[in-house]
Amino acid sequence: MRISQCREEDVELLDQHMPSRSATSHHSARYARQREGRGTFLVAWRGRVPVGSCEVRWEGCEAPEVRAAHPGCPEVNGLGVWPEILRSQGIGTALIREAERLAAQRECRAIGLGVEKNNPRAHALYQRLGYRPSLPYLDCWSYEDGAGVAHRVADACVFMVKRL
């Protein structure tokens, strides 16, 4: 397995292997933020097949209460490993470690991530990697499905932080 920054030609492959429920590609949005310098979009590969990804958002979490509590703290966002059968094989850990390396390289003092309250498996992984719960928040986002119907989502999350 190798981890690299997403390239423009990778976006279509990511959409094929992990399509979003949205009519628009969330991979394209992450790549666009990378091009703007606001994020780094990491992809884990097995051979020529993407098996996971995450984005380091250099501006931090979008939730105002998290930004207030942790100004200047980059966020690991959208961590995913697929297909599900590949979970618990070190792919997510490798993506997080690379995100931490990049943050340390930028001389960040900490890095954070959000985890849904109903995801104890991910919470346990993050704790094993040294992340500590900081504060609860609602992760609010929206998307438009293929039929053009708009959906608003509010996930109950906990923001976790690791000192670098």
Short mmCIF file of C-alpha atoms in Angstrom, two decimals:
data_model
loop_
_atom_site.label_atom_id
_atom_site.label_comp_id
_atom_site.label_asym_id
_atom_site.label_seq_id
_atom_site.Cartn_x
_atom_site.Cartn_y
_atom_site.Cartn_z
CA MET A 1 0.00 0.00 0.00
CA ARG A 2 1.13 3.53 -0.72
CA ILE A 3 -0.29 6.92 0.17
CA SER A 4 -0.10 9.92 -2.12
CA GLN A 5 -1.68 13.30 -2.60
CA CYS A 6 -4.63 13.16 -4.96
CA ARG A 7 -3.94 14.16 -8.56
CA GLU A 8 -6.56 15.46 -10.97
CA GLU A 9 -6.60 12.16 -12.87
CA ASP A 10 -7.30 10.27 -9.63
CA VAL A 11 -10.68 11.92 -9.01
CA GLU A 12 -12.54 9.91 -11.65
CA LEU A 13 -11.05 6.67 -10.33
CA LEU A 14 -12.07 7.61 -6.78
CA ASP A 15 -15.63 8.30 -7.97
CA GLN A 16 -15.73 4.86 -9.62
CA HIS A 17 -14.50 3.01 -6.56
CA MET A 18 -16.29 5.05 -3.90
CA PRO A 19 -19.23 6.93 -5.33
CA SER A 20 -20.92 9.47 -3.08
CA ARG A 21 -24.64 9.64 -2.48
CA SER A 22 -24.51 13.18 -3.82
CA ALA A 23 -25.12 14.07 -7.44
CA THR A 24 -21.79 15.91 -7.35
CA SER A 25 -18.46 14.36 -6.50
CA HIS A 26 -17.19 15.00 -2.98
CA HIS A 27 -13.80 13.86 -4.28
CA SER A 28 -13.83 16.77 -6.74
CA ALA A 29 -14.61 19.20 -3.93
CA ARG A 30 -11.72 17.86 -1.84
CA TYR A 31 -9.37 18.05 -4.80
CA ALA A 32 -10.50 21.64 -5.47
CA ARG A 33 -9.68 22.64 -1.88
CA GLN A 34 -6.25 21.05 -2.33
CA ARG A 35 -5.65 23.06 -5.51
CA GLU A 36 -6.61 26.22 -3.58
CA GLY A 37 -4.13 25.34 -0.82
CA ARG A 38 -6.88 24.93 1.79
CA GLY A 39 -6.44 21.18 2.15
CA THR A 40 -4.39 18.14 1.28
CA PHE A 41 -6.37 15.23 -0.17
CA LEU A 42 -4.64 11.93 0.61
CA VAL A 43 -5.36 8.65 -1.17
CA ALA A 44 -4.33 5.14 -0.09
CA TRP A 45 -3.60 2.76 -2.97
CA ARG A 46 -3.23 -1.00 -3.37
CA GLY A 47 -1.68 -1.31 -6.77
CA ARG A 48 -3.69 0.97 -9.05
CA VAL A 49 -6.85 0.77 -6.95
CA PRO A 50 -7.77 3.43 -4.38
CA VAL A 51 -8.70 1.80 -1.07
CA GLY A 52 -9.06 4.81 1.21
CA SER A 53 -8.81 8.56 1.50
CA CYS A 54 -8.96 11.51 3.84
CA GLU A 55 -8.54 15.24 3.63
CA VAL A 56 -6.44 17.43 5.88
CA ARG A 57 -8.33 20.71 6.14
CA TRP A 58 -5.70 23.27 7.00
CA GLU A 59 -8.34 25.82 8.02
CA GLY A 60 -9.75 23.41 10.62
CA CYS A 61 -13.19 22.08 11.34
CA GLU A 62 -16.11 24.03 9.90
CA ALA A 63 -18.12 23.93 13.16
CA PRO A 64 -17.83 27.36 14.81
CA GLU A 65 -17.61 25.95 18.34
CA VAL A 66 -14.70 23.72 17.33
CA ARG A 67 -12.89 26.60 15.59
CA ALA A 68 -13.33 28.73 18.72
CA ALA A 69 -11.97 26.02 21.01
CA HIS A 70 -9.12 24.98 18.69
CA PRO A 71 -8.06 27.93 16.50
CA GLY A 72 -5.43 27.00 13.93
CA CYS A 73 -5.90 23.25 14.46
CA PRO A 74 -6.05 21.36 11.15
CA GLU A 75 -8.70 18.67 10.84
CA VAL A 76 -8.52 15.18 9.35
CA ASN A 77 -11.84 15.01 7.51
CA GLY A 78 -13.71 12.39 5.53
CA LEU A 79 -11.56 9.41 6.47
CA GLY A 80 -12.83 6.39 4.59
CA VAL A 81 -11.65 2.89 3.72
CA TRP A 82 -13.45 0.80 1.12
CA PRO A 83 -14.65 -1.70 0.44
CA GLU A 84 -15.58 -2.37 4.07
CA ILE A 85 -13.81 -5.73 4.01
CA LEU A 86 -10.49 -3.81 3.96
CA ARG A 87 -11.19 -2.09 7.28
CA SER A 88 -9.04 -2.99 10.31
CA GLN A 89 -6.04 -3.67 8.07
CA GLY A 90 -4.06 -0.50 8.85
CA ILE A 91 -5.23 1.65 5.93
CA GLY A 92 -7.00 4.26 8.08
CA THR A 93 -4.08 4.33 10.50
CA ALA A 94 -1.63 4.90 7.65
CA LEU A 95 -3.74 7.79 6.29
CA ILE A 96 -3.93 9.41 9.74
CA ARG A 97 -0.18 9.00 10.30
CA GLU A 98 0.53 10.71 6.97
CA ALA A 99 -1.86 13.55 7.89
CA GLU A 100 -0.03 13.93 11.21
CA ARG A 101 3.34 13.95 9.44
CA LEU A 102 2.18 16.72 7.10
CA ALA A 103 0.82 18.76 10.02
CA ALA A 104 4.07 18.37 11.97
CA GLN A 105 5.99 19.40 8.84
CA ARG A 106 3.94 22.63 8.86
CA GLU A 107 4.84 23.05 12.53
CA CYS A 108 1.26 22.59 13.74
CA ARG A 109 1.05 21.93 17.47
CA ALA A 110 -2.03 19.71 17.24
CA ILE A 111 -4.33 17.99 14.80
CA GLY A 112 -7.96 17.03 15.28
CA LEU A 113 -10.79 15.02 13.83
CA GLY A 114 -14.47 14.52 14.38
CA VAL A 115 -16.08 11.19 15.08
CA GLU A 116 -19.77 10.40 15.13
CA LYS A 117 -21.00 9.50 18.59
CA ASN A 118 -22.51 6.27 17.24
CA ASN A 119 -19.19 5.04 15.80
CA PRO A 120 -17.39 3.34 18.71
CA ARG A 121 -15.04 1.44 16.40
CA ALA A 122 -13.59 4.65 14.92
CA HIS A 123 -13.52 6.30 18.37
CA ALA A 124 -11.45 3.38 19.72
CA LEU A 125 -9.02 3.64 16.78
CA TYR A 126 -8.51 7.36 17.31
CA GLN A 127 -7.92 6.87 21.04
CA ARG A 128 -5.34 4.16 20.30
CA LEU A 129 -3.58 6.68 18.02
CA GLY A 130 -3.41 9.26 20.82
CA TYR A 131 -6.47 11.42 20.12
CA ARG A 132 -8.42 12.66 23.13
CA PRO A 133 -12.04 13.83 23.24
CA SER A 134 -12.36 17.60 23.40
CA LEU A 135 -15.95 18.73 22.79
CA PRO A 136 -19.25 17.59 21.32
CA TYR A 137 -20.65 19.35 18.25
CA LEU A 138 -23.08 18.89 15.39
CA ASP A 139 -21.50 18.22 11.99
CA CYS A 140 -24.02 19.87 9.66
CA TRP A 141 -23.81 19.27 5.93
CA SER A 142 -26.05 18.88 2.92
CA TYR A 143 -26.09 17.20 -0.44
CA GLU A 144 -28.30 16.85 -3.48
CA ASP A 145 -29.09 13.32 -4.61
CA GLY A 146 -29.27 12.08 -8.21
CA ALA A 147 -32.98 12.96 -8.37
CA GLY A 148 -32.24 16.57 -7.44
CA VAL A 149 -33.61 16.28 -3.90
CA ALA A 150 -31.70 18.28 -1.29
CA HIS A 151 -30.84 16.54 1.98
CA ARG A 152 -29.65 18.22 5.17
CA VAL A 153 -27.73 16.13 7.69
CA ALA A 154 -26.72 16.87 11.28
CA ASP A 155 -24.46 14.23 12.83
CA ALA A 156 -23.78 14.28 16.58
CA CYS A 157 -19.99 14.18 16.85
CA VAL A 158 -17.11 14.56 19.25
CA PHE A 159 -14.03 16.50 18.20
CA MET A 160 -10.84 14.72 19.23
CA VAL A 161 -7.38 16.29 19.37
CA LYS A 162 -3.84 14.98 19.37
CA ARG A 163 -0.86 17.07 20.39
CA LEU A 164 2.01 16.82 17.91
#
